[in-house]
Amino acid sequence: MDFQIALFLAQDGITGGAIYALLALALVLVFSVTRVIFIPQGEFVAFGALTMATLQAGQTPATVWLLLGASAVAAVIELWRQGRRGSLATTGWRDAAKLLLYPAAVVALTLALPLADLPNIVRVALTLAIVVPLAPLMYRLAFQPIAEAPVLVLLIVAVAVHVALVGMGLVFFGAEGTRTEAFSDASIAIGPLDISGQQIWVVAASAALILALWRFFSATLYGKALRATAVNRNGARLMGFSPVFAGKLTFLLAGLIGTLSGVLIAPITTIYYDTGFLIGLKGFVAAIIGGLGSFPLAAAGALLVGLLESFASFWASAYKEVIVFTLIIPVLLWRSLTSHHVEEE
Amino acid sequence: MTIKKCKIAMILSAALFTATQPAWADITVGVSLSSTGPGAALGIPEKNAVALMPGEIGGEKVNYIVLDDGTDPSAATKNARKLVTEDHVDVLIGSSVTPSSLAIAEVAVESATPQIAVAPINLPPEKNKWVFRTPQHNDVMAGALVAHMKQAGVKKLGFIGYSDAYGEDWLTSVKPLLDEAGITLTTTERFNRTDTSVSGQVLKIVASRPDAVLVVASGSPAALPQTALKERGFKGQIYQTHAAANPAFLKVAGAKAEGTIMPIGPVVVVDQIPDSHPSKKVAGEFVAAYEAKYGAGSFSSFAGHAYDAYHLLAAAVPAALEKAKPGTAEFRQALRDALESSKDVVGVHGVFNMTPDNHFGMDERGRVLIRVEQGGYKLLPM
């Protein structure tokens, strides 16, 4: 192995690491606010990438119908809830209609737009508009009713949601993978390295998103409120910050991060309906390195996972996954020896 | 519940129970395919092909029970056990990929039920007795590729394959043939179906300076090493295996697939093979029927492998019916014997000649070499 190959591998590792970093951040965020280990995170990557690919093919992605269907279920639940409370006539119908307004608009927009000749940036926006709202809806349907359940129950529900979404992905997008068109075909040559425009996009967008999240959590009221919820849920509730709203906002952010990651990597690799799980799992390894609580450590861990994966695939490709996932064992050992964690429950 | 209601429930459930039992003497075919999970690209066309199988063989009605194993060997085992113990099937068909087919083989051998696997699995002789396969043995396919490499003057070959049984089987098939032809393997790399990058492996291959590269993968994942090799500026010949020959591979790899050579069953290029080819007629009819039902361009060679199971059964069942009634152990034994003595059975992928030692049965009539040209397949003269 010479210096040039090492450079290539590092470049590949950093691109992968940037995506894992985003997913790790989302996992840490969701876990610290809602205590949910967000297994379906990877599905947003796959759904984002495949929705984008379907739009580029000029077809209506089936995810819009999922959005409409999930919203309809949420609306029915709202009606039933208000019906039991006796407020059906006053606010019930209005609240239910409000839930359906946004998905109906997205469906109308998707059907009305000439999908085949849209500029790429509009397609990205449309993909985000379709896929991201699925995340808060997921929180409403699957996690909000059991928000106070133990971590293990939440984990099991997360696994169930993941399995259901993977199954839907197969029905929506078929078994074969797709690639999307690159955002730009430009490439920069630095010495022996040939960096493609898309790789720059991935790293730059990841860095920008991480910075934006950091600003959001340190400088905005909502960000601070989310952090407060992460530190002490009951305390935040006493201060008038609704944990339901915190949950929805967190899921919205996680969905945004996942979908954006999917849209970003779709031009450099082939995405299948079930690709998301493995990508999400590697993000999870990174999040574990950060102890599921620290954003900078998780980002550093993600970079480590990306580089390790890239170099392992050069030296011992047959054991690549083994090497990446074995990383978790020394980290867990070290963490369990050094930290004295007190269970809140 | 009153006693009367109880009785009604009992009668009803008894009636239901008998209704689900197949009528006596119908032939029951148990099918377990990977129509979801990582093997879905293979399992879905195979399931479609099963739906096209005629409902009658040799004057007997045939019931097909189709289950999905999700590309999971333990689910495949469960399916096979259910089919054998609850549905008393006469023959098992499946599964789509090597690991789950191996799982079904265990049940087939244990319960003395003939199995027609749709994946080219290798078994030790003592387990081989009840198991037959429709796809070409990897040796047959590898033989065609190595012959082409030799002709083209390839001296050094790079190898990148799935890190599963498919990659391993190909490596063991191709190695002795390469040694014989005087071709050396420069490096043996592995990757997974779900990998998002193979840059590391490809760098290593390109650094080892081979004349050609063999990619052992299936469907669209096979496009990942293909595109990575081209992006790294690899100029040599790229060979793919028959599992890559599907529309999704061509779509994902796009222009980077041009010039790739792969061995496949003649059914995939049925309109290009000479009229003298034994499979020309049946293959043409099947492709036409398949595309009429599932849309033009939907055909993939996997559907052909599944449908060949029907061709084998159609030839073997009449002989077995003479010996015993379906649903009995004697019938299963007779069916196995008849399958083993299949002679010149023409399927869509070629001609089967089974012997006690060879439960694959396909010879060189079961493969052709093609080159990808302008997003389509071009038959190469052999």
XYZ file of C-alpha atoms in Angstrom:
727
model
C 0.000 0.000 0.000
C 1.411 3.341 -0.951
C 0.542 6.876 -0.002
C -1.752 7.336 -2.988
C -3.921 4.360 -2.108
C -4.069 5.542 1.500
C -5.313 8.905 0.239
C -8.025 7.259 -1.869
C -9.125 5.145 1.063
C -9.172 8.125 3.397
C -11.287 10.057 0.898
C -13.751 7.174 0.688
C -13.763 6.754 4.451
C -14.471 10.434 5.086
C -17.417 10.424 2.640
C -18.888 7.387 4.380
C -18.042 8.805 7.788
C -19.873 12.058 7.018
C -23.112 10.123 6.428
C -22.607 7.949 9.516
C -21.976 11.138 11.500
C -25.331 12.589 10.457
C -27.147 9.379 11.364
C -25.277 9.076 14.648
C -26.300 12.631 15.553
C -29.930 11.821 14.797
C -29.756 8.650 16.892
C -28.213 10.486 19.837
C -30.808 13.247 19.521
C -33.791 10.892 19.413
C -32.492 8.742 22.236
C -31.688 11.590 24.569
C -35.060 13.303 24.117
C -37.457 10.359 23.782
C -35.370 7.342 25.002
C -36.241 5.584 21.722
C -33.382 3.692 20.032
C -34.334 4.850 16.584
C -33.841 1.702 14.489
C -36.049 3.005 11.609
C -33.557 5.853 11.057
C -32.036 3.911 8.162
C -35.412 3.616 6.442
C -35.498 7.385 6.003
C -32.186 7.121 4.159
C -33.580 4.423 1.860
C -36.998 6.074 1.419
C -35.369 9.449 0.710
C -33.008 8.014 -1.899
C -35.644 5.837 -3.567
C -38.308 8.561 -3.580
C -35.767 10.820 -5.256
C -34.997 8.076 -7.805
C -38.710 7.549 -8.509
C -39.184 11.293 -9.021
C -36.240 11.367 -11.419
C -37.847 8.537 -13.356
C -40.904 10.778 -13.691
C -43.187 8.555 -11.654
C -45.301 9.261 -8.596
C -43.519 7.740 -5.598
C -45.705 5.468 -3.465
C -44.411 7.243 -0.360
C -46.945 10.055 -0.962
C -49.718 7.528 -0.449
C -47.996 6.304 2.710
C -47.938 9.902 3.916
C -51.630 10.331 3.126
C -52.530 6.967 4.682
C -50.574 7.582 7.888
C -52.108 11.052 8.207
C -55.575 9.580 7.728
C -54.939 7.097 10.539
C -53.685 9.925 12.755
C -56.829 11.929 11.895
C -59.106 8.993 12.806
C -57.293 8.584 16.113
C -57.727 12.298 16.776
C -61.474 12.043 16.060
C -61.829 9.036 18.348
C -59.847 10.725 21.116
C -61.879 13.915 20.934
C -65.067 11.899 20.605
C -64.368 10.231 23.922
C -63.610 13.588 25.474
C -66.840 14.980 24.072
C -65.187 17.737 22.059
C -65.919 16.179 18.672
C -68.388 18.827 17.581
C -66.384 21.823 18.799
C -62.774 21.052 17.861
C -62.646 17.396 16.744
C -63.474 17.726 13.060
C -61.376 20.849 12.691
C -58.283 19.247 14.273
C -58.663 16.106 12.157
C -59.027 18.150 8.980
C -55.894 20.113 9.903
C -53.930 16.852 10.037
C -55.038 15.975 6.508
C -54.410 19.400 5.005
C -50.643 19.073 4.539
C -50.550 15.533 3.052
C -53.407 16.411 0.694
C -51.432 19.424 -0.503
C -48.296 17.290 -1.040
C -50.266 14.667 -2.977
C -51.858 17.367 -5.144
C -48.483 18.973 -5.763
C -46.824 15.654 -6.687
C -49.617 14.788 -9.101
C -49.731 18.274 -10.620
C -46.005 18.848 -11.189
C -44.366 17.629 -14.418
C -42.006 15.297 -12.505
C -39.880 14.275 -15.477
C -38.627 17.775 -16.283
C -38.226 19.353 -12.868
C -34.857 20.816 -11.905
C -33.000 18.628 -9.426
C -33.275 21.082 -6.550
C -37.093 21.046 -6.775
C -37.016 17.261 -6.719
C -34.898 17.345 -3.564
C -37.385 19.736 -1.964
C -40.309 17.547 -2.986
C -38.562 14.426 -1.658
C -38.036 16.161 1.679
C -41.658 17.370 1.694
C -42.883 13.809 1.178
C -40.576 11.729 3.356
C -39.664 13.956 6.323
C -43.245 14.367 7.716
C -43.444 10.583 7.982
C -41.166 10.847 11.005
C -43.425 12.945 13.287
C -46.362 10.855 12.069
C -44.426 7.765 13.117
C -43.961 9.318 16.536
C -47.684 10.123 16.755
C -48.805 6.604 15.774
C -46.190 4.336 17.304
C -44.354 6.090 20.132
C -46.549 8.841 21.587
C -49.073 6.391 23.110
C -46.252 4.558 24.918
C -43.979 7.510 25.633
C -43.651 6.569 29.295
C -42.843 2.894 28.639
C -39.439 1.422 29.583
C -36.565 1.716 27.110
C -36.859 -1.967 26.222
C -40.520 -1.631 25.150
C -39.665 1.423 23.070
C -36.822 -0.519 21.457
C -39.106 -3.419 20.576
C -41.658 -1.055 19.028
C -38.829 0.626 17.096
C -37.796 -2.771 15.716
C -41.415 -3.486 14.752
C -41.722 -0.134 12.961
C -38.451 -0.855 11.161
C -39.638 -4.275 9.973
C -42.965 -2.827 8.798
C -41.233 -0.029 6.892
C -38.763 -2.391 5.209
C -41.709 -4.500 4.046
C -43.465 -1.417 2.690
C -40.229 -0.373 0.985
C -40.162 -3.651 -0.918
C -43.757 -3.150 -2.072
C -43.190 0.513 -3.005
C -39.833 0.343 -4.739
C -39.274 -3.303 -5.712
C -36.330 -5.500 -4.861
C -33.767 -3.970 -7.166
C -31.607 -1.024 -6.290
C -31.366 2.310 -8.052
C -28.984 5.214 -8.375
C -29.905 8.834 -8.900
C -28.311 11.471 -11.075
C -25.463 13.359 -9.432
C -26.070 16.938 -8.248
C -23.062 18.010 -10.274
C -20.667 16.193 -12.579
C -17.786 18.466 -11.667
C -14.720 16.977 -10.091
C -11.602 18.522 -8.615
C -8.152 16.995 -9.017
C -5.908 17.535 -5.998
C -2.606 15.811 -6.679
C -3.390 12.177 -7.469
C -6.851 12.484 -5.950
C -9.905 12.973 -8.070
C -12.653 14.248 -5.816
C -16.097 14.101 -7.362
C -18.543 16.934 -6.924
C -20.962 14.638 -5.145
C -18.408 13.734 -2.474
C -17.866 17.417 -1.807
C -21.633 17.829 -1.563
C -21.865 15.017 0.989
C -19.083 16.311 3.229
C -20.126 19.963 2.924
C -23.799 19.245 3.556
C -22.938 17.071 6.561
C -20.690 19.747 8.012
C -23.332 22.428 7.391
C -26.049 20.321 8.986
C -23.892 19.570 12.021
C -23.144 23.277 12.422
C -26.820 24.140 12.004
C -27.791 21.578 14.648
C -25.171 22.969 16.987
C -26.551 26.487 16.497
C -30.088 25.193 16.911
C -29.297 23.571 20.249
C -27.224 26.382 21.658
C -28.963 29.499 20.397
C -32.669 28.883 19.815
C -35.471 28.518 22.331
C -36.748 25.253 20.851
C -33.247 23.818 20.778
C -32.676 24.716 24.397
C -36.058 23.275 25.327
C -35.152 19.994 23.605
C -31.875 19.899 25.488
C -33.737 20.512 28.704
C -36.095 17.639 27.906
C -33.066 15.421 27.268
C -31.572 16.302 30.632
C -34.774 16.038 32.640
C -38.113 15.212 31.070
C -40.245 15.951 34.098
C -38.394 19.179 34.758
C -39.000 20.337 31.201
C -42.688 19.486 31.515
C -42.950 21.506 34.729
C -41.436 24.435 32.876
C -44.279 24.195 30.353
C -42.534 22.371 27.524
C -44.740 19.600 26.221
C -42.912 16.254 25.891
C -45.286 15.316 23.045
C -44.168 18.360 21.100
C -40.533 17.613 21.978
C -40.958 14.073 20.645
C -42.501 15.238 17.390
C -39.854 17.904 16.880
C -37.062 15.415 17.555
C -38.502 12.913 15.113
C -38.932 15.650 12.538
C -35.240 16.526 12.851
C -34.216 12.859 12.703
C -36.403 12.326 9.639
C -34.897 15.393 7.991
C -31.348 14.199 8.672
C -32.101 10.678 7.443
C -33.869 11.774 4.262
C -31.188 14.308 3.433
C -28.487 11.646 3.930
C -30.359 9.394 1.530
C -30.688 12.088 -1.115
C -26.983 12.912 -0.723
C -25.570 9.405 -1.081
C -27.990 8.102 -3.726
C -25.784 9.295 -6.621
C -22.595 7.639 -5.282
C -23.966 4.243 -4.414
C -26.800 1.896 -5.218
C -29.614 2.088 -2.681
C -31.998 -0.812 -2.075
C -35.204 -0.854 -0.100
C -33.301 -2.464 2.787
C -29.965 -0.638 2.525
C -30.946 1.735 5.307
C -30.624 -0.768 8.106
C -26.899 -1.404 7.667
C -26.115 2.293 7.214
C -28.196 3.073 10.294
C -26.434 0.308 12.232
C -23.040 1.832 11.463
C -24.377 5.191 12.584
C -25.465 3.376 15.730
C -21.933 2.057 16.334
C -20.740 5.661 16.067
C -23.458 6.806 18.473
C -22.427 4.086 20.935
C -18.841 5.365 20.817
C -20.313 8.666 21.940
C -22.187 6.825 24.696
C -25.545 7.721 23.085
C -25.230 11.132 24.684
C -22.386 13.169 23.254
C -22.730 14.830 19.845
C -19.017 15.610 19.191
C -17.912 12.139 20.324
C -20.548 10.546 18.093
C -19.351 12.572 15.102
C -15.741 11.582 15.799
C -16.847 7.968 16.183
C -18.611 8.153 12.827
C -15.454 9.325 11.140
C -13.577 6.474 12.800
C -16.180 3.960 11.561
C -15.986 5.359 8.027
C -12.195 5.238 7.891
C -12.003 1.820 9.536
C -14.531 0.464 7.040
C -12.645 1.881 4.090
C -9.237 0.566 5.169
C -10.664 -2.790 6.249
C -12.209 -3.244 2.815
C -8.718 -2.847 1.330
C -6.824 -5.118 3.701
C -9.339 -7.828 4.527
C -12.520 -7.344 2.540
C -14.027 -10.656 3.684
C -13.930 -9.481 7.329
C -14.896 -5.854 6.767
C -18.218 -5.899 8.644
C -16.742 -8.050 11.404
C -14.002 -5.497 11.960
C -16.422 -2.549 11.999
C -18.902 -4.131 14.377
C -16.216 -5.608 16.626
C -15.199 -2.035 17.341
C -18.242 -1.822 19.593
C -16.867 -4.372 22.100
C -13.773 -2.523 23.364
C -15.808 0.699 23.381
C -18.527 -0.875 25.515
C -15.940 -2.397 27.843
C -14.163 0.903 28.246
C -17.404 2.801 28.810
C -18.785 0.345 31.330
C -15.519 0.459 33.274
C -15.180 4.223 33.301
C -18.700 5.602 33.595
C -21.011 5.210 36.567
C -24.400 5.453 34.985
C -27.442 5.808 37.192
C -30.709 4.495 35.765
C -33.421 7.116 35.970
C -36.298 4.659 36.079
C -71.003 -21.469 25.277
C -73.878 -23.917 25.310
C -73.446 -27.543 24.345
C -75.371 -26.995 21.120
C -73.192 -24.090 20.084
C -70.170 -26.139 20.965
C -71.319 -28.908 18.647
C -71.917 -26.495 15.782
C -68.450 -25.059 16.266
C -66.974 -28.526 16.250
C -68.777 -29.502 13.060
C -67.784 -26.242 11.426
C -64.146 -26.599 12.335
C -64.175 -30.207 11.156
C -65.693 -29.093 7.869
C -63.088 -26.369 7.537
C -60.342 -28.832 8.287
C -61.434 -31.268 5.596
C -61.929 -28.438 3.133
C -58.320 -27.325 3.482
C -57.051 -30.884 2.947
C -56.383 -31.484 -0.741
C -58.653 -33.993 -2.385
C -57.175 -37.476 -2.396
C -54.738 -38.249 -5.203
C -54.101 -34.618 -6.159
C -50.416 -33.877 -6.522
C -49.286 -31.297 -3.974
C -46.265 -29.157 -4.774
C -44.789 -27.165 -1.895
C -42.945 -24.030 -2.978
C -40.796 -21.845 -0.722
C -39.169 -18.873 -2.432
C -37.350 -15.739 -1.263
C -39.895 -13.237 -2.551
C -38.931 -10.746 0.187
C -35.618 -9.945 1.837
C -32.221 -9.671 0.136
C -33.086 -12.367 -2.434
C -36.328 -10.715 -3.531
C -34.890 -9.797 -6.945
C -34.675 -13.532 -7.622
C -37.708 -14.700 -5.663
C -40.279 -12.348 -7.203
C -39.817 -13.485 -10.850
C -39.682 -17.067 -9.595
C -42.964 -16.654 -7.774
C -44.410 -15.129 -10.952
C -43.221 -18.174 -12.904
C -44.890 -20.555 -10.442
C -48.169 -18.748 -11.080
C -47.790 -19.665 -14.763
C -47.348 -23.391 -14.114
C -50.207 -25.521 -15.491
C -52.561 -26.963 -12.888
C -52.459 -30.476 -14.292
C -49.728 -33.039 -14.970
C -50.427 -36.457 -16.522
C -54.167 -36.095 -16.012
C -53.814 -35.359 -12.280
C -54.689 -32.044 -10.692
C -51.701 -30.231 -9.183
C -51.998 -27.951 -6.139
C -49.238 -25.441 -5.599
C -48.687 -24.084 -2.096
C -46.421 -21.058 -2.368
C -44.699 -19.681 0.750
C -42.197 -16.877 1.252
C -39.042 -17.491 3.274
C -37.785 -13.896 3.290
C -34.299 -15.100 2.203
C -33.909 -16.429 5.726
C -32.600 -20.005 6.070
C -34.443 -20.570 9.366
C -37.732 -19.387 7.816
C -37.038 -21.683 4.848
C -36.585 -24.616 7.233
C -39.842 -23.725 8.971
C -41.664 -23.471 5.631
C -40.291 -26.802 4.455
C -41.298 -28.509 7.717
C -44.794 -27.075 7.504
C -45.144 -28.147 3.861
C -43.945 -31.660 4.636
C -45.786 -32.346 7.890
C -49.014 -30.359 7.500
C -49.584 -30.240 3.761
C -47.998 -33.635 2.984
C -46.454 -32.305 -0.211
C -45.147 -34.723 -2.829
C -42.303 -32.464 -3.908
C -40.621 -29.314 -2.631
C -39.537 -26.508 -4.946
C -37.116 -23.872 -3.677
C -35.542 -21.815 -2.585
C -34.199 -18.842 -4.552
C -30.753 -18.395 -3.017
C -28.087 -20.828 -1.903
C -28.325 -20.532 1.912
C -32.097 -21.039 2.127
C -32.019 -23.827 -0.477
C -29.476 -25.640 1.687
C -31.840 -25.257 4.639
C -34.712 -26.841 2.687
C -32.427 -29.664 1.559
C -31.990 -30.717 5.198
C -35.748 -31.156 5.566
C -36.074 -32.827 2.160
C -33.475 -35.455 3.024
C -34.837 -36.042 6.520
C -38.464 -36.433 5.365
C -37.598 -38.338 2.168
C -39.295 -35.741 -0.059
C -37.807 -34.882 -3.461
C -36.631 -31.275 -3.717
C -36.054 -29.211 -6.834
C -33.811 -26.335 -5.825
C -33.866 -23.141 -7.893
C -30.357 -22.211 -6.741
C -27.179 -24.087 -7.758
C -26.383 -25.633 -4.367
C -23.559 -28.053 -3.677
C -24.214 -30.924 -1.266
C -22.176 -33.865 0.040
C -23.168 -37.149 -1.727
C -25.143 -38.590 1.206
C -27.440 -35.529 1.250
C -27.647 -35.269 -2.512
C -30.035 -38.200 -2.951
C -33.314 -36.244 -2.739
C -32.171 -32.910 -4.120
C -32.252 -31.808 -7.769
C -31.445 -28.354 -9.191
C -32.649 -26.447 -12.211
C -29.880 -23.803 -12.568
C -26.693 -24.680 -14.358
C -23.889 -25.905 -12.099
C -21.362 -23.117 -11.588
C -18.786 -25.417 -13.241
C -20.739 -25.235 -16.511
C -20.860 -21.441 -16.393
C -17.271 -21.052 -15.176
C -16.115 -23.348 -17.978
C -17.549 -21.002 -20.590
C -15.919 -17.956 -19.014
C -12.493 -19.553 -18.604
C -12.614 -20.768 -22.204
C -13.231 -17.181 -23.290
C -10.438 -15.838 -21.063
C -8.006 -18.336 -22.525
C -9.022 -17.385 -26.036
C -8.658 -13.685 -25.255
C -5.159 -14.220 -23.851
C -5.937 -13.345 -20.223
C -3.000 -14.352 -17.995
C -3.857 -12.641 -14.719
C -7.358 -12.392 -13.251
C -8.659 -10.313 -10.365
C -11.617 -11.737 -8.396
C -14.281 -9.882 -6.428
C -17.286 -11.785 -5.154
C -20.035 -11.893 -2.552
C -18.838 -12.922 0.875
C -21.435 -15.696 0.983
C -21.951 -19.183 -0.420
C -22.464 -17.868 -3.956
C -19.051 -16.175 -4.027
C -17.403 -19.158 -2.372
C -18.969 -21.706 -4.759
C -17.812 -19.730 -7.760
C -14.306 -19.430 -6.406
C -14.057 -23.197 -5.863
C -15.538 -23.838 -9.324
C -13.331 -21.427 -11.205
C -10.000 -22.084 -9.435
C -9.142 -25.529 -10.894
C -10.267 -24.361 -14.340
C -8.002 -21.311 -14.112
C -5.054 -23.444 -12.989
C -5.644 -25.707 -15.951
C -5.753 -22.758 -18.340
C -2.589 -21.251 -16.865
C -4.363 -18.136 -15.535
C -3.280 -16.817 -12.133
C -5.537 -15.087 -9.605
C -3.925 -11.819 -8.558
C -6.237 -11.082 -5.641
C -9.444 -12.418 -4.126
C -11.692 -9.692 -2.745
C -15.089 -9.904 -1.052
C -18.040 -7.584 -0.635
C -21.597 -7.661 0.674
C -24.812 -7.150 -1.223
C -25.707 -4.132 0.912
C -22.292 -2.444 0.799
C -22.397 1.199 -0.218
C -18.785 1.315 -1.364
C -16.242 -1.149 -2.757
C -13.499 1.428 -3.326
C -11.020 -0.364 -1.066
C -11.421 -3.700 -2.814
C -11.325 -2.126 -6.266
C -8.160 -0.161 -5.438
C -6.493 -3.376 -4.394
C -7.584 -5.153 -7.572
C -6.408 -2.341 -9.838
C -3.102 -2.168 -7.941
C -2.538 -5.891 -8.599
C -2.666 -5.155 -12.359
C -4.823 -7.999 -13.691
C -5.684 -8.413 -17.390
C -9.318 -9.029 -16.518
C -11.619 -9.039 -13.487
C -14.332 -11.532 -12.581
C -17.223 -10.093 -10.554
C -19.333 -12.691 -8.746
C -22.567 -11.053 -7.609
C -26.224 -10.954 -8.523
C -28.543 -8.343 -10.017
C -28.049 -4.672 -9.243
C -25.414 -5.200 -6.494
C -23.164 -6.577 -9.266
C -23.151 -3.053 -10.704
C -21.255 -1.653 -7.706
C -17.831 -3.268 -8.438
C -18.498 -2.788 -12.144
C -18.932 0.991 -11.858
C -16.154 1.335 -9.262
C -13.699 -0.480 -11.567
C -14.581 1.772 -14.491
C -14.357 4.879 -12.302
C -10.863 3.851 -11.195
C -9.932 3.672 -14.852
C -9.687 -0.114 -15.203
C -9.356 -0.813 -18.928
C -9.302 -4.641 -18.977
C -12.177 -6.999 -19.673
C -14.783 -7.365 -16.915
C -16.553 -10.694 -16.581
C -19.799 -11.092 -14.641
C -21.679 -14.257 -13.715
C -25.137 -15.330 -14.867
C -26.753 -13.998 -11.707
C -25.939 -10.457 -12.850
C -27.863 -10.840 -16.105
C -31.012 -8.931 -15.259
C -32.516 -5.600 -16.311
C -31.723 -3.979 -12.956
C -27.989 -4.561 -13.435
C -28.095 -2.924 -16.861
C -30.128 -0.015 -15.519
C -27.898 0.736 -12.535
C -24.572 0.206 -14.301
C -25.765 2.091 -17.402
C -22.978 2.943 -19.851
C -20.394 1.439 -17.507
C -21.770 -2.045 -18.245
C -20.807 -1.832 -21.937
C -18.509 -4.609 -23.091
C -19.045 -6.820 -20.041
C -19.129 -10.535 -20.803
C -21.271 -13.022 -18.905
C -22.456 -16.615 -19.256
C -26.234 -17.115 -19.166
C -28.954 -19.565 -19.998
C -30.023 -19.369 -23.657
C -33.532 -18.277 -22.602
C -32.310 -14.733 -21.878
C -31.365 -14.200 -25.541
C -34.009 -16.505 -26.953
C -34.547 -14.384 -30.060
C -30.817 -14.538 -30.894
C -30.109 -18.252 -30.437
C -30.205 -20.427 -33.572
C -33.428 -22.288 -34.378
C -31.548 -25.559 -34.022
C -31.143 -25.019 -30.269
C -33.337 -27.563 -28.448
C -34.733 -24.973 -26.014
C -35.612 -22.395 -28.672
C -39.299 -23.311 -28.860
C -40.174 -23.861 -25.182
C -38.087 -20.867 -24.110
C -39.712 -18.616 -26.711
C -43.189 -19.678 -25.631
C -42.415 -19.201 -21.954
C -40.903 -15.731 -22.384
C -43.920 -14.713 -24.473
C -46.368 -16.018 -21.853
C -44.423 -14.390 -19.015
C -44.191 -10.993 -20.661
C -47.837 -11.144 -21.713
C -48.789 -11.451 -18.044
C -46.156 -9.282 -16.318
C -45.327 -6.708 -18.994
C -42.762 -6.418 -21.786
C -39.163 -6.543 -20.639
C -40.086 -8.035 -17.265
C -38.562 -11.443 -17.952
C -35.420 -12.444 -16.068
C -33.534 -15.721 -16.193
C -34.607 -16.562 -12.615
C -38.190 -17.030 -13.793
C -36.806 -19.574 -16.241
C -35.058 -21.533 -13.477
C -38.302 -21.779 -11.532
C -40.272 -22.816 -14.596
C -37.749 -25.556 -15.380
C -38.849 -27.198 -12.141
C -42.224 -27.660 -13.818
C -40.568 -29.141 -16.924
C -38.731 -31.669 -14.761
C -41.931 -32.540 -12.890
C -43.994 -32.830 -16.074
C -41.529 -35.404 -17.366
C -41.178 -37.343 -14.106
C -44.713 -37.380 -12.669
C -46.346 -39.742 -15.232
C -43.754 -42.441 -14.503
C -44.238 -42.012 -10.762
C -48.035 -42.125 -11.088
C -47.776 -45.611 -12.563
C -46.082 -46.840 -9.410
C -47.999 -45.169 -6.578
C -50.704 -42.729 -5.551
C -49.745 -39.101 -4.753
C -49.593 -38.273 -1.074
C -47.802 -41.489 -0.132
C -44.176 -42.204 0.727
C -44.091 -44.654 -2.197
C -45.073 -41.874 -4.603
C -42.338 -39.599 -3.305
C -39.817 -42.405 -3.718
C -41.068 -43.129 -7.248
C -40.964 -39.414 -8.121
C -37.390 -39.139 -6.876
C -36.378 -42.160 -8.957
C -38.131 -40.723 -12.017
C -36.420 -37.332 -11.533
C -33.053 -39.027 -11.234
C -33.593 -40.821 -14.534
C -34.674 -37.667 -16.404
C -33.410 -38.091 -19.954
C -33.276 -35.272 -22.514
C -35.880 -33.230 -20.698
C -36.048 -29.941 -22.562
C -36.410 -26.931 -20.280
C -36.288 -23.219 -21.025
C -32.622 -22.995 -19.932
C -31.377 -26.091 -21.771
C -31.579 -29.863 -21.656
C -31.559 -31.955 -18.462
C -29.908 -35.374 -18.220
C -29.894 -36.459 -14.581
C -27.787 -39.359 -13.292
C -27.265 -40.689 -9.755
C -24.044 -38.639 -9.593
C -25.294 -35.533 -11.350
C -28.420 -33.890 -9.970
C -27.893 -30.693 -11.983
C -28.223 -32.277 -15.379
C -27.443 -29.246 -17.533
C -24.652 -29.534 -20.080
C -23.087 -26.926 -22.363
C -26.412 -26.570 -24.185
C -27.569 -24.790 -21.035
C -25.312 -21.760 -21.411
C -24.224 -19.154 -23.897
C -21.847 -16.208 -23.599
C -23.161 -12.712 -24.107
C -21.653 -9.263 -24.241
C -23.439 -6.121 -23.098
C -23.827 -3.825 -26.078
C -25.860 -0.622 -26.185
C -27.742 -1.555 -23.028
C -28.756 -4.961 -24.397
C -27.299 -8.447 -24.731
C -25.407 -9.616 -27.791
C -24.858 -13.336 -28.245
C -21.181 -14.256 -28.643
C -20.177 -17.121 -30.957
C -18.658 -19.985 -28.977
